PDB file of C-alpha atoms in Angstrom:
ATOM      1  CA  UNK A  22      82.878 100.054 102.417  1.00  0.00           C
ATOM      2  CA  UNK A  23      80.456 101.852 104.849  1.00  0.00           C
ATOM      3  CA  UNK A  24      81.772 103.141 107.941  1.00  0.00           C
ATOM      4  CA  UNK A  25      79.919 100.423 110.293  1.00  0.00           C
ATOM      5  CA  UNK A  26      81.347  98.161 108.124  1.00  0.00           C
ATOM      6  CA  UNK A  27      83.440  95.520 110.593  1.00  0.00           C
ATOM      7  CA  UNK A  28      85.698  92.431 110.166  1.00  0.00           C
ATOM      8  CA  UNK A  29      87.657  90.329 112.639  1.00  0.00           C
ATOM      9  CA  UNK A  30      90.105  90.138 109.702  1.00  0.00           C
ATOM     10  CA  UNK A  31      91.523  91.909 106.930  1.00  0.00           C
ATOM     11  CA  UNK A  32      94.579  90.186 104.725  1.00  0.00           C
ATOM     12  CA  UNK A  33      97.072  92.452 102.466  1.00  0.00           C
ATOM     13  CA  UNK A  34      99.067  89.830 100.507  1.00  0.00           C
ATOM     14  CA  UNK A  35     101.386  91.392  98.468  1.00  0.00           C
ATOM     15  CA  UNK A  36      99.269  94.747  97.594  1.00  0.00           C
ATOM     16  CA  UNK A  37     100.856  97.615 100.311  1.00  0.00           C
ATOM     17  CA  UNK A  38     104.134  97.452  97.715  1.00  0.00           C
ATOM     18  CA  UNK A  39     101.826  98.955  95.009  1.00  0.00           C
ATOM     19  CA  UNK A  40      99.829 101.415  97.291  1.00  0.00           C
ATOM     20  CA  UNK A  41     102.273 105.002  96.989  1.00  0.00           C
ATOM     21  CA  UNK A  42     100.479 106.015 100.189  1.00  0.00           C
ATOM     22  CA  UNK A  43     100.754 103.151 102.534  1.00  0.00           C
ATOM     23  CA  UNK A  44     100.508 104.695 105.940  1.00  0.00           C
ATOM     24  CA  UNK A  45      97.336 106.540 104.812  1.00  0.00           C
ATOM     25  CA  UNK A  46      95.897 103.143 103.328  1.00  0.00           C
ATOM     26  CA  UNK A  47      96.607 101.023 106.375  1.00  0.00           C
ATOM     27  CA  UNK A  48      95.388 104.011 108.324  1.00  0.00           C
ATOM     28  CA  UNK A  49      91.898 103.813 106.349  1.00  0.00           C
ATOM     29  CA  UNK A  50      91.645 100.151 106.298  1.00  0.00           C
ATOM     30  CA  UNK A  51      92.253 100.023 110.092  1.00  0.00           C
ATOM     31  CA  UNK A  52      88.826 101.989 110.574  1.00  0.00           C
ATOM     32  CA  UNK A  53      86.902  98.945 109.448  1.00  0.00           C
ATOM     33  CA  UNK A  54      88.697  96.117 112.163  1.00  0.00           C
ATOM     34  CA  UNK A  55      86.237  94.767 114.434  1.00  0.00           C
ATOM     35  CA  UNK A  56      87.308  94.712 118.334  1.00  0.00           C
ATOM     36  CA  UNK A  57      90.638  92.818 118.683  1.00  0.00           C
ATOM     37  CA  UNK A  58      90.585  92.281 115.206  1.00  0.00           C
ATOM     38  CA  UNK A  59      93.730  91.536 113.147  1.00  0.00           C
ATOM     39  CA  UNK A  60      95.424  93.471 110.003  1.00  0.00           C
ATOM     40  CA  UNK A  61      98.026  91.380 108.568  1.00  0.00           C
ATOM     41  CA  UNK A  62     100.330  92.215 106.280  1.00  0.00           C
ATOM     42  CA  UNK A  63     102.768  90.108 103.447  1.00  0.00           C
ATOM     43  CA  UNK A  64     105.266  92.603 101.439  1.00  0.00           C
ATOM     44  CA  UNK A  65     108.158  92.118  99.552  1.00  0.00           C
ATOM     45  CA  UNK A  66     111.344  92.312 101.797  1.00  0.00           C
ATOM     46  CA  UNK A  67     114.297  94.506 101.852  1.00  0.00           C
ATOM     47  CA  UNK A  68     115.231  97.848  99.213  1.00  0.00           C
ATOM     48  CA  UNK A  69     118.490  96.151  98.535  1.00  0.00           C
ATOM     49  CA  UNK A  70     116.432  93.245  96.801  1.00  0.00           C
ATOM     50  CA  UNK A  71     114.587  95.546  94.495  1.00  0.00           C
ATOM     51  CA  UNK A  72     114.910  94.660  90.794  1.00  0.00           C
ATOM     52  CA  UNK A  73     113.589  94.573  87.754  1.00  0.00           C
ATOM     53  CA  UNK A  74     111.046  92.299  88.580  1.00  0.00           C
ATOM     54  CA  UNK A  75     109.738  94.584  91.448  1.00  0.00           C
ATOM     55  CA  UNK A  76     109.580  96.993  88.064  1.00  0.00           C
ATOM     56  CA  UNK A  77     107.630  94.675  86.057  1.00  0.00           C
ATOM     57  CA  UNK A  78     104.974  94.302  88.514  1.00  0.00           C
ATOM     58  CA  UNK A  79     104.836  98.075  89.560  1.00  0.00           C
ATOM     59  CA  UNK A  80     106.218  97.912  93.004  1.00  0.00           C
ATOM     60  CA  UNK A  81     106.302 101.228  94.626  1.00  0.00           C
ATOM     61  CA  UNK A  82     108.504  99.580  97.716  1.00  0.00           C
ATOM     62  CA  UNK A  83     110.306  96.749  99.448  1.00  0.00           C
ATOM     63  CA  UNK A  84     109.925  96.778 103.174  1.00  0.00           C
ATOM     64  CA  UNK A  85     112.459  95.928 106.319  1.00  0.00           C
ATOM     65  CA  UNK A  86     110.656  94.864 109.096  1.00  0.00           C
ATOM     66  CA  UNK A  87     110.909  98.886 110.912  1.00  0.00           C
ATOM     67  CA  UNK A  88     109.655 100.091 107.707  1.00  0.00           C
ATOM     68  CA  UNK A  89     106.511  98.069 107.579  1.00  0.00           C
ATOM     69  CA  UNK A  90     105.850  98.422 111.098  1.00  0.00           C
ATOM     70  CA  UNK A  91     106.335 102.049 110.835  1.00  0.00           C
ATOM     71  CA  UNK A  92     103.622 102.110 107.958  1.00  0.00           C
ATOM     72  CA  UNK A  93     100.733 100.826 110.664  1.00  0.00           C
ATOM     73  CA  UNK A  94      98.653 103.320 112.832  1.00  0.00           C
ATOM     74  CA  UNK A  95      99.960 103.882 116.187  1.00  0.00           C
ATOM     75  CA  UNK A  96      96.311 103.244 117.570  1.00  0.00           C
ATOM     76  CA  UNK A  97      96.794  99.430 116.741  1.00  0.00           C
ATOM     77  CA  UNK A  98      98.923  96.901 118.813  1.00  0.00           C
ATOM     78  CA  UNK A  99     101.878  95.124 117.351  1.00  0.00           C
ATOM     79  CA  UNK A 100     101.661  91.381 117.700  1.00  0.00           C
ATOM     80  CA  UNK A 101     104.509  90.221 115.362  1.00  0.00           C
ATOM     81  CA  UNK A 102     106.351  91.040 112.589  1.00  0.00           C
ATOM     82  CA  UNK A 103     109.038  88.919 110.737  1.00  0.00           C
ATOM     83  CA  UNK A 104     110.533  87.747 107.645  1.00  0.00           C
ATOM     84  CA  UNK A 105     109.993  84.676 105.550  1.00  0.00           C
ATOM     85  CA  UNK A 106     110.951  82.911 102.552  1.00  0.00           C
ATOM     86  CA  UNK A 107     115.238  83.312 103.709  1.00  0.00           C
ATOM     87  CA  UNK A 108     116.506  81.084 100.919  1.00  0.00           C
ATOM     88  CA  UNK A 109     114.225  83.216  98.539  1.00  0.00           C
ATOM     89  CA  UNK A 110     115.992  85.759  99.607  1.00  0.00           C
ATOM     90  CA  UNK A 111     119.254  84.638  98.433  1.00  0.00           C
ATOM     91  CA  UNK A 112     117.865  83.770  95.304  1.00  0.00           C
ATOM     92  CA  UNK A 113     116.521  87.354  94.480  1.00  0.00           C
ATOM     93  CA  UNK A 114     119.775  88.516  95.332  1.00  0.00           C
ATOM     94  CA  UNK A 115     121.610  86.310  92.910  1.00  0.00           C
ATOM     95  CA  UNK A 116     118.692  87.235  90.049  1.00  0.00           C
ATOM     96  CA  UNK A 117     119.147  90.767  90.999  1.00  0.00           C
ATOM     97  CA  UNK A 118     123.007  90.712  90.691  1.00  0.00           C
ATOM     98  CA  UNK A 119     123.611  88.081  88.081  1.00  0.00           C
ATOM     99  CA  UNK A 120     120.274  86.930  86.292  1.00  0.00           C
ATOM    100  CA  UNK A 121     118.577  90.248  86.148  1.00  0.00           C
ATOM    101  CA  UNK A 122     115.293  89.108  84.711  1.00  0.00           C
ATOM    102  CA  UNK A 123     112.343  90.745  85.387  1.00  0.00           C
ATOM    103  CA  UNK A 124     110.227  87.721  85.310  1.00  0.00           C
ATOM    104  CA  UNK A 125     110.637  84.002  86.019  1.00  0.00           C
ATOM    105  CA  UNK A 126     110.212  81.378  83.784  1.00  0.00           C
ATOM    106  CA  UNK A 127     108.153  78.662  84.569  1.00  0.00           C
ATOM    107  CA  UNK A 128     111.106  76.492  85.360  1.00  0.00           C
ATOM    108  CA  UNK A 129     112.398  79.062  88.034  1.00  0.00           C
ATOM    109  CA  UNK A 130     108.660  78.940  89.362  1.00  0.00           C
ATOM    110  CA  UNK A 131     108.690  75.380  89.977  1.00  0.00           C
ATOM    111  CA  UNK A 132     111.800  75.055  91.695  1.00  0.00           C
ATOM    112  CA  UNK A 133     111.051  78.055  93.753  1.00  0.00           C
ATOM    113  CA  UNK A 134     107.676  76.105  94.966  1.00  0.00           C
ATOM    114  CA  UNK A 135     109.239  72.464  94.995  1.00  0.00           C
ATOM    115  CA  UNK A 136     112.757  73.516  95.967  1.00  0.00           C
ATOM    116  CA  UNK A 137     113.021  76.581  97.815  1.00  0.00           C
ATOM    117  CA  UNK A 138     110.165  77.399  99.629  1.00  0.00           C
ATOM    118  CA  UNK A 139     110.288  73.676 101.552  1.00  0.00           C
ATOM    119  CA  UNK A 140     114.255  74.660 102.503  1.00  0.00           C
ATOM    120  CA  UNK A 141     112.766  77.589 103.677  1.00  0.00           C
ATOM    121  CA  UNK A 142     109.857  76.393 106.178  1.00  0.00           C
ATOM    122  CA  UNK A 143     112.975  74.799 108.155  1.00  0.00           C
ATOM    123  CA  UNK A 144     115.110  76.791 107.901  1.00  0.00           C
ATOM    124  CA  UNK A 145     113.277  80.142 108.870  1.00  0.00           C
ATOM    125  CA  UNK A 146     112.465  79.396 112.223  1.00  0.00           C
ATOM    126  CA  UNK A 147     115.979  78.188 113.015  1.00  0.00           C
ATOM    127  CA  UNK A 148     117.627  81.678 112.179  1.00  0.00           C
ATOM    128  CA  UNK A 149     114.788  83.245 114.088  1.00  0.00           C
ATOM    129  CA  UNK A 150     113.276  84.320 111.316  1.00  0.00           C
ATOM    130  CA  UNK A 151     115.531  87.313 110.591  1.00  0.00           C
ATOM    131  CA  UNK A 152     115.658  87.117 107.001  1.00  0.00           C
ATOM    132  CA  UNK A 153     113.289  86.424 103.871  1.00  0.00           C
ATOM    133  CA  UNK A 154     112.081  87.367 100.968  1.00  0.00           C
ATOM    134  CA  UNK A 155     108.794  88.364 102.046  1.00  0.00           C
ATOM    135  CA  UNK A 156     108.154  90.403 105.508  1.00  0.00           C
ATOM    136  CA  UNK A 157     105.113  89.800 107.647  1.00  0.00           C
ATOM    137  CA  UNK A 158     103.368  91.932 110.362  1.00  0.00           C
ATOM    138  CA  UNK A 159      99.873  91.462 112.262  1.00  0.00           C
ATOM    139  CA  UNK A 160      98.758  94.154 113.963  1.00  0.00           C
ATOM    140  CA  UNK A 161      95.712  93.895 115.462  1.00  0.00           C
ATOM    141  CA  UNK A 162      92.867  96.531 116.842  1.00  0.00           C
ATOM    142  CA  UNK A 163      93.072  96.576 120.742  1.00  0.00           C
ATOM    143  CA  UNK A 164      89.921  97.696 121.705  1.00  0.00           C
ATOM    144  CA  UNK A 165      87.192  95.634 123.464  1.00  0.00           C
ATOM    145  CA  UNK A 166      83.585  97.609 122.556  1.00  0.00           C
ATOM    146  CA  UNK A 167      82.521  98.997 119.815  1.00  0.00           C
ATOM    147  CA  UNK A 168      83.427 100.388 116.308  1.00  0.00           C
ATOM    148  CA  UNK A 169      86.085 102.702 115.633  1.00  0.00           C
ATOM    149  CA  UNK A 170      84.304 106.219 115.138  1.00  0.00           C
TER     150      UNK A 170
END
């Protein structure tokens, strides 16, 4: 991208896991957000979950909600950050500890979408979204005029 490049958005869906230098990737990225623009961020959640299947797809990292946010540039303003997916969490735990596959069948793939991720969009907000498989944060650039320079 050129430097005047600008966009009111810019989406990492499970990427930053892969990137070894995260802070100096968000860092670069955050040089091309328009005025109040937003950064958002979807990762993997918590070390303790890390497995085999984090392996398989070359995961560098699982985040906690202090690590990701710690991974932004100070120059941006925090607007949220939270978990999601909190019965998908339970069920990486249980295919860390018991299954230990390192990648789903298409069976487990189906229930996850049909199953567990509709327990999940009522149940998240009710525990205050404190737990999940994935972790979100938007951060977003709080300057009014012009590009970053």
């Amino acid at each position: 991208l050129g430097p005047d490049e600008l966009f009111d958005s810019i989406l990492y869906i499970d990427v930053l896991e892969h990137i070894q230098d995260d802070r100096g990737e968000l860092a670069s990225v955050s040089r091309h957000l328009a005025s109040r623009g937003k950064l958002i961020v979807l990762s993997p959640a918590f070390p303790s979950l890390y497995s085999k299947f984090d392996t398989a797809l070359g995961h560098v990292r699982r985040y906690t909600a202090k690590s990701l946010a710690a991974a932004f540039p100070a120059s941006l303003r925090r607007e949220r950050v939270f978990y999601a997916d909190s019965v998908g969490a339970v069920a990486s735990l249980a295919n860390r500890l018991l299954l230990r596959q390192s990648m789903p069948g298409p069976a487990q793939i189906q229930t996850w979408d049909k199953g567990i991720i509709p327990i999940s969009r009522v149940l998240d907000p009710l525990i205050g979204r404190r737990l999940g498989r994935s972790v979100i944060a938007v951060y977003s650039e709080p300057r009014q005029n012009g590009p970053r320079r």
